[in-house]
Short mmCIF file of C-alpha atoms in Angstrom, two decimals:
data_model
loop_
_atom_site.label_atom_id
_atom_site.label_comp_id
_atom_site.label_asym_id
_atom_site.label_seq_id
_atom_site.Cartn_x
_atom_site.Cartn_y
_atom_site.Cartn_z
CA UNK A 1 33.55 6.14 -1.76
CA UNK A 2 37.17 7.55 -1.44
CA UNK A 3 38.50 10.19 -2.84
CA UNK A 4 40.93 8.36 -5.67
CA UNK A 5 37.69 6.83 -6.78
CA UNK A 6 36.41 10.76 -7.26
CA UNK A 7 40.02 11.70 -9.02
CA UNK A 8 39.48 8.94 -11.28
CA UNK A 9 36.11 9.31 -11.70
CA UNK A 10 36.32 13.37 -12.50
CA UNK A 11 39.35 12.58 -15.17
CA UNK A 12 37.00 9.93 -17.26
CA UNK A 13 34.40 12.46 -16.89
CA UNK A 14 36.35 15.37 -18.75
CA UNK A 15 38.87 13.14 -21.08
CA UNK A 16 35.15 11.15 -21.77
CA UNK A 17 37.77 8.10 -22.22
CA UNK A 18 39.00 6.10 -19.78
CA UNK A 19 42.17 5.29 -22.12
CA UNK A 20 43.13 9.50 -21.48
CA UNK A 21 41.79 9.37 -18.36
CA UNK A 22 44.59 6.70 -17.44
CA UNK A 23 46.97 8.33 -19.69
CA UNK A 24 46.31 11.69 -17.28
CA UNK A 25 46.45 10.05 -14.02
CA UNK A 26 49.68 8.00 -15.10
CA UNK A 27 47.88 4.85 -14.35
CA UNK A 28 46.97 1.55 -16.48
CA UNK A 29 43.63 1.36 -18.18
CA UNK A 30 42.62 -1.71 -15.91
CA UNK A 31 42.76 0.23 -12.84
CA UNK A 32 40.62 2.93 -13.80
CA UNK A 33 37.77 0.69 -15.27
CA UNK A 34 37.79 -1.51 -12.22
CA UNK A 35 37.80 1.59 -10.24
CA UNK A 36 34.43 3.26 -12.19
CA UNK A 37 32.87 0.10 -12.38
CA UNK A 38 33.30 -0.66 -8.36
CA UNK A 39 31.94 2.95 -7.80
CA UNK A 40 29.00 2.63 -10.02
CA UNK A 41 28.21 -0.59 -7.75
CA UNK A 42 28.75 1.23 -4.58
CA UNK A 43 26.53 3.64 -5.79
CA UNK A 44 23.67 1.53 -7.27
CA UNK A 45 23.72 4.05 -10.84
CA UNK A 46 25.59 4.02 -13.88
CA UNK A 47 27.76 7.09 -14.18
CA UNK A 48 28.65 6.93 -17.77
CA UNK A 49 26.63 6.18 -21.04
CA UNK A 50 29.47 4.17 -23.10
CA UNK A 51 29.82 3.33 -26.58
CA UNK A 52 32.71 3.08 -29.01
CA UNK A 53 34.04 6.41 -28.93
CA UNK A 54 33.24 8.02 -25.54
CA UNK A 55 31.98 8.02 -22.34
CA UNK A 56 29.46 10.53 -21.22
CA UNK A 57 27.58 11.47 -18.11
CA UNK A 58 24.36 10.01 -17.15
CA UNK A 59 22.07 12.27 -15.05
CA UNK A 60 23.25 10.87 -11.96
CA UNK A 61 26.35 10.99 -13.05
CA UNK A 62 26.21 14.86 -13.60
CA UNK A 63 25.00 14.95 -10.32
CA UNK A 64 27.97 13.36 -8.39
CA UNK A 65 30.37 15.25 -10.86
CA UNK A 66 29.61 18.56 -8.95
CA UNK A 67 29.85 16.69 -5.26
CA UNK A 68 33.21 15.29 -6.53
CA UNK A 69 34.68 18.75 -7.61
CA UNK A 70 33.61 20.43 -3.75
CA UNK A 71 34.97 17.35 -2.20
CA UNK A 72 38.46 17.19 -3.94
CA UNK A 73 39.07 20.94 -3.80
CA UNK A 74 38.35 20.84 -0.28
CA UNK A 75 40.59 18.02 0.25
CA UNK A 76 43.13 20.01 -1.41
CA UNK A 77 42.55 22.79 0.52
CA UNK A 78 42.74 21.06 3.58
CA UNK A 79 46.17 19.49 2.75
CA UNK A 80 47.45 22.63 2.16
CA UNK A 81 45.88 24.12 5.22
CA UNK A 82 48.43 21.80 7.12
CA UNK A 83 51.53 23.66 5.51
CA UNK A 84 49.94 27.06 5.85
CA UNK A 85 53.55 28.89 6.29
CA UNK A 86 54.75 27.05 2.69
CA UNK A 87 52.96 27.69 -0.18
CA UNK A 88 52.57 23.95 -1.64
CA UNK A 89 50.80 21.67 -4.10
CA UNK A 90 47.74 22.61 -6.75
CA UNK A 91 46.48 26.20 -7.72
CA UNK A 92 44.02 25.94 -10.11
CA UNK A 93 43.60 29.60 -11.74
CA UNK A 94 41.39 30.82 -14.36
CA UNK A 95 42.27 34.10 -16.25
CA UNK A 96 41.06 36.03 -19.35
CA UNK A 97 42.78 35.80 -22.24
CA UNK A 98 43.70 39.51 -22.13
CA UNK A 99 44.77 38.96 -18.24
CA UNK A 100 47.07 36.32 -18.91
CA UNK A 101 48.91 38.45 -22.26
CA UNK A 102 49.72 41.48 -20.89
CA UNK A 103 49.54 41.09 -17.13
CA UNK A 104 50.50 37.96 -15.89
CA UNK A 105 53.85 37.28 -17.59
CA UNK A 106 55.93 38.72 -14.76
CA UNK A 107 53.95 37.81 -11.61
CA UNK A 108 53.56 34.00 -12.91
CA UNK A 109 57.32 34.43 -13.24
CA UNK A 110 58.41 35.31 -10.19
CA UNK A 111 56.02 32.95 -8.39
CA UNK A 112 57.22 29.63 -9.90
CA UNK A 113 60.90 31.15 -9.13
CA UNK A 114 59.81 32.03 -5.45
CA UNK A 115 57.24 28.74 -4.91
CA UNK A 116 58.57 26.12 -7.48
CA UNK A 117 56.50 23.37 -5.09
CA UNK A 118 53.00 25.14 -6.07
CA UNK A 119 51.93 23.63 -9.17
CA UNK A 120 50.16 26.11 -11.20
CA UNK A 121 47.20 25.08 -13.67
CA UNK A 122 45.85 27.67 -16.04
CA UNK A 123 42.78 27.51 -17.76
CA UNK A 124 41.28 30.98 -19.83
CA UNK A 125 37.83 31.32 -20.77
CA UNK A 126 35.38 34.65 -20.76
CA UNK A 127 35.15 36.55 -17.47
CA UNK A 128 31.66 34.91 -16.85
CA UNK A 129 32.53 31.45 -17.44
CA UNK A 130 35.54 31.31 -15.06
CA UNK A 131 33.26 33.02 -12.16
CA UNK A 132 31.05 30.32 -12.73
CA UNK A 133 34.09 27.86 -12.56
CA UNK A 134 35.02 29.02 -8.90
CA UNK A 135 31.51 29.18 -7.67
CA UNK A 136 31.23 25.70 -8.60
CA UNK A 137 34.62 24.51 -7.08
CA UNK A 138 36.51 23.54 -10.40
CA UNK A 139 38.77 26.46 -10.04
CA UNK A 140 40.66 27.91 -7.11
CA UNK A 141 40.28 31.89 -8.11
CA UNK A 142 39.88 33.63 -11.41
CA UNK A 143 41.03 37.11 -13.28
CA UNK A 144 37.81 38.51 -14.36
CA UNK A 145 36.73 41.43 -15.43
CA UNK A 146 33.54 42.90 -13.82
CA UNK A 147 30.83 44.38 -16.11
CA UNK A 148 29.71 47.36 -13.92
CA UNK A 149 30.53 50.82 -13.49
CA UNK A 150 32.12 53.11 -11.09
CA UNK A 151 34.50 52.69 -8.39
CA UNK A 152 36.10 48.99 -7.57
CA UNK A 153 34.93 48.95 -3.79
CA UNK A 154 30.95 49.65 -5.25
CA UNK A 155 31.12 46.60 -7.20
CA UNK A 156 29.98 43.47 -5.73
CA UNK A 157 31.34 39.85 -6.85
CA UNK A 158 27.78 37.76 -6.12
CA UNK A 159 26.57 39.36 -9.38
CA UNK A 160 28.65 37.26 -11.27
CA UNK A 161 28.28 34.36 -9.53
CA UNK A 162 26.71 33.47 -5.95
CA UNK A 163 29.59 32.56 -3.28
CA UNK A 164 31.99 35.02 -4.64
CA UNK A 165 34.08 37.86 -3.33
CA UNK A 166 36.96 39.40 -4.89
CA UNK A 167 40.23 41.77 -4.32
CA UNK A 168 40.65 44.25 -6.96
CA UNK A 169 43.62 44.05 -9.02
CA UNK A 170 43.94 46.80 -11.71
CA UNK A 171 41.59 48.96 -14.21
CA UNK A 172 41.91 48.41 -17.87
CA UNK A 173 41.00 50.91 -20.26
CA UNK A 174 38.78 49.67 -23.16
CA UNK A 175 39.17 50.83 -26.46
CA UNK A 176 37.36 50.83 -29.58
CA UNK A 177 39.94 49.67 -32.06
CA UNK A 178 38.67 49.97 -35.82
CA UNK A 179 40.85 49.80 -39.03
CA UNK A 180 43.08 53.21 -39.76
CA UNK A 181 41.20 53.88 -42.99
CA UNK A 182 38.35 54.69 -40.78
CA UNK A 183 36.65 57.51 -40.59
CA UNK A 184 36.95 59.76 -37.14
CA UNK A 185 34.68 58.01 -33.99
CA UNK A 186 33.16 60.28 -31.34
CA UNK A 187 29.84 58.31 -30.62
CA UNK A 188 28.68 54.98 -31.67
CA UNK A 189 26.00 56.19 -34.63
CA UNK A 190 29.49 57.34 -36.36
CA UNK A 191 30.68 53.45 -36.30
CA UNK A 192 30.04 52.27 -40.03
CA UNK A 193 31.05 48.77 -40.00
CA UNK A 194 28.36 46.42 -38.74
CA UNK A 195 30.29 43.17 -37.48
CA UNK A 196 31.73 43.19 -34.00
CA UNK A 197 34.75 40.37 -33.59
CA UNK A 198 34.95 39.83 -30.09
CA UNK A 199 34.76 36.55 -27.80
CA UNK A 200 31.50 34.31 -26.76
CA UNK A 201 28.88 35.61 -24.53
CA UNK A 202 30.14 35.67 -21.22
CA UNK A 203 32.95 38.18 -22.04
CA UNK A 204 32.69 41.26 -19.58
CA UNK A 205 34.49 43.24 -22.74
CA UNK A 206 31.96 42.17 -24.98
CA UNK A 207 28.99 43.23 -22.99
CA UNK A 208 30.77 46.47 -22.18
CA UNK A 209 30.99 46.78 -26.13
CA UNK A 210 27.32 46.17 -27.05
CA UNK A 211 26.09 48.24 -24.08
CA UNK A 212 28.11 51.35 -25.79
CA UNK A 213 26.85 50.37 -28.82
CA UNK A 214 22.98 50.63 -27.18
CA UNK A 215 23.83 54.06 -27.29
CA UNK A 216 23.11 54.33 -31.34
CA UNK A 217 20.28 54.36 -33.43
CA UNK A 218 18.36 51.50 -33.97
CA UNK A 219 18.94 50.91 -37.42
CA UNK A 220 22.94 49.98 -35.80
CA UNK A 221 21.84 48.04 -33.19
CA UNK A 222 19.38 45.93 -35.78
CA UNK A 223 21.76 45.33 -38.27
CA UNK A 224 24.80 44.32 -35.92
CA UNK A 225 26.37 41.28 -36.17
CA UNK A 226 29.30 39.95 -33.44
CA UNK A 227 31.62 37.44 -35.01
CA UNK A 228 33.03 35.09 -32.40
CA UNK A 229 36.58 34.49 -32.73
CA UNK A 230 38.79 32.32 -30.67
CA UNK A 231 41.40 34.43 -29.93
CA UNK A 232 43.07 38.12 -30.05
CA UNK A 233 45.02 37.76 -32.64
CA UNK A 234 41.96 36.55 -34.94
CA UNK A 235 40.02 39.40 -33.87
CA UNK A 236 42.69 42.21 -34.73
CA UNK A 237 43.23 40.12 -37.92
CA UNK A 238 39.45 40.81 -38.78
CA UNK A 239 39.86 44.58 -37.83
CA UNK A 240 42.78 44.95 -39.71
CA UNK A 241 41.30 43.31 -42.46
CA UNK A 242 38.69 46.03 -42.34
CA UNK A 243 36.05 43.14 -41.94
CA UNK A 244 35.18 44.30 -38.17
CA UNK A 245 35.84 46.38 -34.78
CA UNK A 246 36.14 45.74 -32.21
CA UNK A 247 36.42 46.89 -28.16
CA UNK A 248 40.00 45.83 -26.58
CA UNK A 249 41.80 46.43 -23.52
CA UNK A 250 44.44 49.27 -23.88
CA UNK A 251 47.53 47.17 -22.53
CA UNK A 252 46.78 44.24 -24.88
CA UNK A 253 46.51 46.04 -27.99
CA UNK A 254 49.82 48.44 -26.70
CA UNK A 255 51.70 44.78 -27.53
CA UNK A 256 50.98 44.21 -30.76
CA UNK A 257 53.75 45.74 -33.09
CA UNK A 258 51.74 47.25 -35.71
CA UNK A 259 49.26 48.85 -33.65
CA UNK A 260 49.67 52.47 -35.41
CA UNK A 261 47.39 50.58 -37.91
CA UNK A 262 44.35 50.81 -36.28
CA UNK A 263 42.06 54.14 -35.36
CA UNK A 264 41.08 53.71 -31.33
CA UNK A 265 39.01 55.79 -29.48
CA UNK A 266 38.45 55.43 -25.60
CA UNK A 267 35.06 54.04 -24.30
CA UNK A 268 35.22 53.48 -20.52
CA UNK A 269 37.22 51.54 -17.67
CA UNK A 270 36.55 47.89 -16.83
CA UNK A 271 37.92 46.60 -13.14
CA UNK A 272 39.82 43.35 -12.49
CA UNK A 273 39.44 41.37 -9.61
CA UNK A 274 41.00 37.88 -8.56
CA UNK A 275 38.11 36.32 -7.23
CA UNK A 276 37.28 33.16 -4.88
CA UNK A 277 34.86 31.62 -3.10
CA UNK A 278 34.05 33.00 0.28
CA UNK A 279 36.12 31.74 3.01
CA UNK A 280 39.02 29.93 0.34
CA UNK A 281 42.14 30.37 1.36
CA UNK A 282 45.66 28.74 1.17
CA UNK A 283 49.45 29.71 1.32
CA UNK A 284 49.37 29.26 -2.43
CA UNK A 285 46.95 31.46 -2.88
CA UNK A 286 47.86 33.91 -1.10
CA UNK A 287 51.34 34.08 -2.44
CA UNK A 288 49.77 34.67 -5.82
CA UNK A 289 47.73 37.12 -4.58
CA UNK A 290 50.39 39.23 -3.13
CA UNK A 291 52.21 38.67 -6.51
CA UNK A 292 49.52 39.73 -8.51
CA UNK A 293 49.41 43.12 -6.41
CA UNK A 294 53.02 44.17 -7.33
CA UNK A 295 51.97 43.84 -10.81
#
Protein backbone atom coordinates (compact mmCIF):
# COMPACT_ATOMS: atom_id res chain seq x y z
CA UNK A 1 0.00 0.00 0.00
CA UNK A 2 1.55 3.28 -1.15
CA UNK A 3 0.81 6.85 -0.07
CA UNK A 4 -0.01 7.72 -3.68
CA UNK A 5 -2.68 5.01 -3.71
CA UNK A 6 -4.13 6.32 -0.46
CA UNK A 7 -4.21 9.85 -1.82
CA UNK A 8 -6.09 8.67 -4.91
CA UNK A 9 -8.43 6.59 -2.74
CA UNK A 10 -9.19 9.59 -0.50
CA UNK A 11 -9.87 11.83 -3.49
CA UNK A 12 -12.36 9.34 -4.97
CA UNK A 13 -14.02 8.97 -1.57
CA UNK A 14 -14.37 12.74 -1.24
CA UNK A 15 -15.53 13.37 -4.80
CA UNK A 16 -17.59 10.16 -5.13
CA UNK A 17 -16.45 10.12 -8.75
CA UNK A 18 -13.37 8.91 -10.59
CA UNK A 19 -13.75 11.70 -13.14
CA UNK A 20 -13.86 14.47 -10.53
CA UNK A 21 -11.07 12.86 -8.49
CA UNK A 22 -8.84 12.66 -11.57
CA UNK A 23 -9.49 16.33 -12.26
CA UNK A 24 -8.70 17.30 -8.66
CA UNK A 25 -5.47 15.26 -8.68
CA UNK A 26 -4.48 16.33 -12.20
CA UNK A 27 -4.31 12.69 -13.31
CA UNK A 28 -5.83 10.85 -16.23
CA UNK A 29 -9.05 9.00 -15.39
CA UNK A 30 -7.72 5.60 -16.43
CA UNK A 31 -4.81 5.93 -14.00
CA UNK A 32 -7.17 6.65 -11.09
CA UNK A 33 -9.37 3.68 -12.00
CA UNK A 34 -6.35 1.37 -12.25
CA UNK A 35 -4.85 2.47 -8.92
CA UNK A 36 -8.17 1.98 -7.10
CA UNK A 37 -8.50 -1.52 -8.61
CA UNK A 38 -4.90 -2.35 -7.59
CA UNK A 39 -5.58 -1.16 -4.04
CA UNK A 40 -8.73 -3.27 -3.79
CA UNK A 41 -6.88 -6.32 -5.14
CA UNK A 42 -3.99 -5.89 -2.71
CA UNK A 43 -6.35 -5.59 0.26
CA UNK A 44 -8.75 -8.28 -0.94
CA UNK A 45 -11.85 -6.15 -0.34
CA UNK A 46 -14.23 -3.96 -2.32
CA UNK A 47 -13.79 -0.32 -1.28
CA UNK A 48 -16.53 1.31 -3.35
CA UNK A 49 -20.08 0.58 -4.39
CA UNK A 50 -20.31 1.66 -8.01
CA UNK A 51 -23.34 2.84 -9.95
CA UNK A 52 -23.86 5.04 -12.99
CA UNK A 53 -23.88 8.30 -11.01
CA UNK A 54 -21.47 7.99 -8.11
CA UNK A 55 -19.09 5.83 -6.09
CA UNK A 56 -19.83 5.42 -2.40
CA UNK A 57 -17.68 3.79 0.25
CA UNK A 58 -18.40 0.29 1.46
CA UNK A 59 -18.01 -0.50 5.16
CA UNK A 60 -14.43 -1.62 4.43
CA UNK A 61 -13.81 1.55 2.45
CA UNK A 62 -15.08 3.70 5.31
CA UNK A 63 -12.72 1.92 7.68
CA UNK A 64 -9.77 2.41 5.33
CA UNK A 65 -10.57 6.11 4.94
CA UNK A 66 -9.90 6.70 8.63
CA UNK A 67 -6.48 5.08 8.32
CA UNK A 68 -5.76 6.94 5.07
CA UNK A 69 -6.53 10.31 6.67
CA UNK A 70 -4.15 9.60 9.54
CA UNK A 71 -1.36 8.19 7.37
CA UNK A 72 -1.49 11.03 4.84
CA UNK A 73 -1.60 13.67 7.60
CA UNK A 74 1.38 12.06 9.35
CA UNK A 75 3.32 11.88 6.07
CA UNK A 76 2.73 15.58 5.43
CA UNK A 77 3.73 16.41 8.99
CA UNK A 78 6.95 14.39 8.54
CA UNK A 79 7.78 16.18 5.29
CA UNK A 80 7.34 19.55 6.95
CA UNK A 81 9.35 18.47 9.99
CA UNK A 82 12.38 18.02 7.74
CA UNK A 83 12.13 21.76 6.95
CA UNK A 84 11.26 22.85 10.49
CA UNK A 85 12.85 26.28 9.98
CA UNK A 86 10.90 27.11 6.79
CA UNK A 87 7.07 27.13 6.73
CA UNK A 88 6.10 25.18 3.63
CA UNK A 89 3.74 22.48 2.40
CA UNK A 90 0.00 22.21 3.04
CA UNK A 91 -1.89 23.49 6.08
CA UNK A 92 -5.55 22.45 6.41
CA UNK A 93 -7.29 25.10 8.49
CA UNK A 94 -10.86 24.91 9.72
CA UNK A 95 -12.73 27.99 10.87
CA UNK A 96 -16.17 29.10 11.94
CA UNK A 97 -17.96 31.42 9.50
CA UNK A 98 -17.86 34.30 11.98
CA UNK A 99 -14.09 34.07 12.47
CA UNK A 100 -13.53 33.79 8.72
CA UNK A 101 -15.45 37.02 8.16
CA UNK A 102 -14.37 39.15 11.12
CA UNK A 103 -11.03 37.82 12.35
CA UNK A 104 -9.08 36.08 9.58
CA UNK A 105 -8.66 38.44 6.59
CA UNK A 106 -5.74 40.49 7.98
CA UNK A 107 -3.79 37.64 9.64
CA UNK A 108 -4.13 35.43 6.58
CA UNK A 109 -3.04 38.25 4.26
CA UNK A 110 0.11 38.75 6.36
CA UNK A 111 0.67 34.99 6.50
CA UNK A 112 0.45 34.58 2.72
CA UNK A 113 2.79 37.53 2.15
CA UNK A 114 5.37 36.13 4.58
CA UNK A 115 5.06 32.43 3.72
CA UNK A 116 4.04 32.03 0.06
CA UNK A 117 5.26 28.41 0.00
CA UNK A 118 2.46 27.32 2.36
CA UNK A 119 -0.72 26.11 0.68
CA UNK A 120 -3.52 26.98 3.12
CA UNK A 121 -6.73 25.00 2.59
CA UNK A 122 -9.68 26.54 4.44
CA UNK A 123 -12.85 24.74 5.45
CA UNK A 124 -15.74 26.36 7.30
CA UNK A 125 -18.25 24.66 9.57
CA UNK A 126 -19.71 24.53 13.04
CA UNK A 127 -17.30 24.48 15.97
CA UNK A 128 -18.10 20.87 16.85
CA UNK A 129 -17.81 19.62 13.26
CA UNK A 130 -14.42 21.31 12.93
CA UNK A 131 -13.15 19.92 16.25
CA UNK A 132 -14.22 16.43 15.15
CA UNK A 133 -12.45 16.89 11.80
CA UNK A 134 -9.19 17.81 13.56
CA UNK A 135 -9.46 14.77 15.82
CA UNK A 136 -10.05 12.56 12.75
CA UNK A 137 -6.97 13.99 10.94
CA UNK A 138 -9.18 15.61 8.30
CA UNK A 139 -7.90 19.05 9.36
CA UNK A 140 -4.59 20.10 10.89
CA UNK A 141 -6.06 22.81 13.11
CA UNK A 142 -9.25 24.81 13.53
CA UNK A 143 -10.55 28.04 15.02
CA UNK A 144 -13.45 27.12 17.28
CA UNK A 145 -15.50 28.68 20.06
CA UNK A 146 -15.66 26.65 23.26
CA UNK A 147 -19.18 26.31 24.69
CA UNK A 148 -18.01 26.48 28.31
CA UNK A 149 -17.99 29.45 30.65
CA UNK A 150 -15.27 30.71 32.95
CA UNK A 151 -11.76 31.83 32.10
CA UNK A 152 -9.98 30.41 29.01
CA UNK A 153 -7.43 28.54 31.11
CA UNK A 154 -10.21 26.66 32.87
CA UNK A 155 -11.58 25.21 29.62
CA UNK A 156 -10.46 21.84 28.25
CA UNK A 157 -10.44 21.07 24.54
CA UNK A 158 -11.10 17.45 25.47
CA UNK A 159 -14.69 18.59 26.05
CA UNK A 160 -15.01 19.06 22.28
CA UNK A 161 -13.13 15.99 21.02
CA UNK A 162 -10.66 13.49 22.51
CA UNK A 163 -6.98 14.18 22.00
CA UNK A 164 -7.28 17.89 21.28
CA UNK A 165 -5.38 20.78 22.78
CA UNK A 166 -5.89 24.46 22.11
CA UNK A 167 -4.35 27.90 22.32
CA UNK A 168 -6.58 30.78 23.37
CA UNK A 169 -6.98 33.45 20.67
CA UNK A 170 -9.74 35.90 21.61
CA UNK A 171 -13.07 36.34 23.35
CA UNK A 172 -16.25 37.17 21.48
CA UNK A 173 -19.08 39.12 23.08
CA UNK A 174 -22.30 37.43 22.03
CA UNK A 175 -25.39 39.58 21.58
CA UNK A 176 -29.04 38.82 21.04
CA UNK A 177 -30.06 40.38 17.71
CA UNK A 178 -33.70 41.36 17.18
CA UNK A 179 -35.56 43.55 14.69
CA UNK A 180 -35.26 47.23 15.62
CA UNK A 181 -39.01 47.36 16.19
CA UNK A 182 -38.93 44.67 18.88
CA UNK A 183 -39.78 45.90 22.40
CA UNK A 184 -36.92 46.22 24.89
CA UNK A 185 -35.53 42.91 26.13
CA UNK A 186 -34.02 42.48 29.59
CA UNK A 187 -34.38 38.72 30.02
CA UNK A 188 -35.29 35.67 27.89
CA UNK A 189 -38.97 35.95 28.83
CA UNK A 190 -39.13 39.32 27.06
CA UNK A 191 -38.43 37.80 23.63
CA UNK A 192 -41.69 37.80 21.70
CA UNK A 193 -40.44 36.01 18.58
CA UNK A 194 -40.49 32.22 18.67
CA UNK A 195 -38.02 31.45 15.87
CA UNK A 196 -34.25 31.38 16.36
CA UNK A 197 -32.21 31.75 13.15
CA UNK A 198 -28.89 29.93 13.40
CA UNK A 199 -26.59 27.23 12.10
CA UNK A 200 -27.02 23.48 12.48
CA UNK A 201 -26.39 21.61 15.73
CA UNK A 202 -22.73 21.71 16.67
CA UNK A 203 -22.60 25.51 16.42
CA UNK A 204 -21.33 26.88 19.75
CA UNK A 205 -23.27 30.12 19.36
CA UNK A 206 -26.51 28.23 18.76
CA UNK A 207 -25.82 26.22 21.90
CA UNK A 208 -25.21 29.45 23.84
CA UNK A 209 -28.51 30.82 22.54
CA UNK A 210 -30.41 27.71 23.57
CA UNK A 211 -28.84 27.71 27.03
CA UNK A 212 -29.71 31.39 27.50
CA UNK A 213 -33.29 30.76 26.42
CA UNK A 214 -33.49 27.82 28.81
CA UNK A 215 -33.80 30.41 31.57
CA UNK A 216 -37.19 31.41 30.16
CA UNK A 217 -40.55 29.97 31.08
CA UNK A 218 -41.72 26.59 29.83
CA UNK A 219 -44.02 28.09 27.19
CA UNK A 220 -41.18 29.85 25.37
CA UNK A 221 -38.96 26.77 25.40
CA UNK A 222 -41.77 24.53 24.21
CA UNK A 223 -42.78 26.79 21.33
CA UNK A 224 -39.28 27.74 20.15
CA UNK A 225 -38.39 26.80 16.56
CA UNK A 226 -34.83 26.81 15.22
CA UNK A 227 -34.55 27.81 11.57
CA UNK A 228 -31.22 26.51 10.28
CA UNK A 229 -29.58 28.90 7.84
CA UNK A 230 -26.53 28.52 5.54
CA UNK A 231 -24.80 31.83 6.35
CA UNK A 232 -24.77 34.86 8.62
CA UNK A 233 -26.11 36.96 5.75
CA UNK A 234 -29.17 34.71 5.65
CA UNK A 235 -29.51 34.84 9.44
CA UNK A 236 -29.47 38.64 9.48
CA UNK A 237 -31.92 38.73 6.57
CA UNK A 238 -34.39 36.70 8.66
CA UNK A 239 -33.94 39.10 11.57
CA UNK A 240 -34.38 42.13 9.31
CA UNK A 241 -37.60 40.63 7.97
CA UNK A 242 -38.93 40.38 11.51
CA UNK A 243 -39.40 36.61 11.32
CA UNK A 244 -36.64 35.52 13.71
CA UNK A 245 -34.02 36.54 16.25
CA UNK A 246 -30.40 35.40 16.51
CA UNK A 247 -27.35 35.36 18.76
CA UNK A 248 -24.16 36.52 17.03
CA UNK A 249 -20.66 37.76 17.90
CA UNK A 250 -20.63 41.53 18.30
CA UNK A 251 -17.55 41.72 16.04
CA UNK A 252 -19.50 40.14 13.17
CA UNK A 253 -22.49 42.42 13.58
CA UNK A 254 -20.11 45.41 13.41
CA UNK A 255 -19.27 44.41 9.82
CA UNK A 256 -22.91 44.78 8.83
CA UNK A 257 -23.50 48.22 7.33
CA UNK A 258 -27.04 48.46 8.67
CA UNK A 259 -26.34 47.42 12.27
CA UNK A 260 -28.50 50.32 13.52
CA UNK A 261 -31.48 48.48 12.08
CA UNK A 262 -31.21 45.87 14.84
CA UNK A 263 -31.96 45.82 18.55
CA UNK A 264 -29.16 44.07 20.46
CA UNK A 265 -28.87 42.71 23.99
CA UNK A 266 -25.63 41.41 25.61
CA UNK A 267 -25.85 37.69 26.39
CA UNK A 268 -22.47 36.22 27.36
CA UNK A 269 -18.82 35.85 26.38
CA UNK A 270 -17.48 32.96 24.29
CA UNK A 271 -13.77 32.09 24.20
CA UNK A 272 -12.18 31.11 20.88
CA UNK A 273 -9.19 28.79 20.46
CA UNK A 274 -6.94 27.40 17.76
CA UNK A 275 -7.20 23.65 18.34
CA UNK A 276 -4.95 20.86 17.10
CA UNK A 277 -4.18 17.25 17.89
CA UNK A 278 -1.92 16.80 20.91
CA UNK A 279 1.67 16.57 19.72
CA UNK A 280 1.01 18.00 16.26
CA UNK A 281 3.31 20.83 15.20
CA UNK A 282 4.86 22.10 11.99
CA UNK A 283 6.61 25.32 11.04
CA UNK A 284 3.54 26.27 8.98
CA UNK A 285 1.27 25.80 12.00
CA UNK A 286 3.52 27.74 14.37
CA UNK A 287 3.76 30.62 11.89
CA UNK A 288 -0.02 30.73 11.56
CA UNK A 289 -0.47 30.75 15.34
CA UNK A 290 1.93 33.68 15.58
CA UNK A 291 -0.06 35.68 13.02
CA UNK A 292 -3.38 34.88 14.68
CA UNK A 293 -2.08 36.05 18.03
CA UNK A 294 -1.17 39.39 16.45
CA UNK A 295 -4.85 39.89 15.52
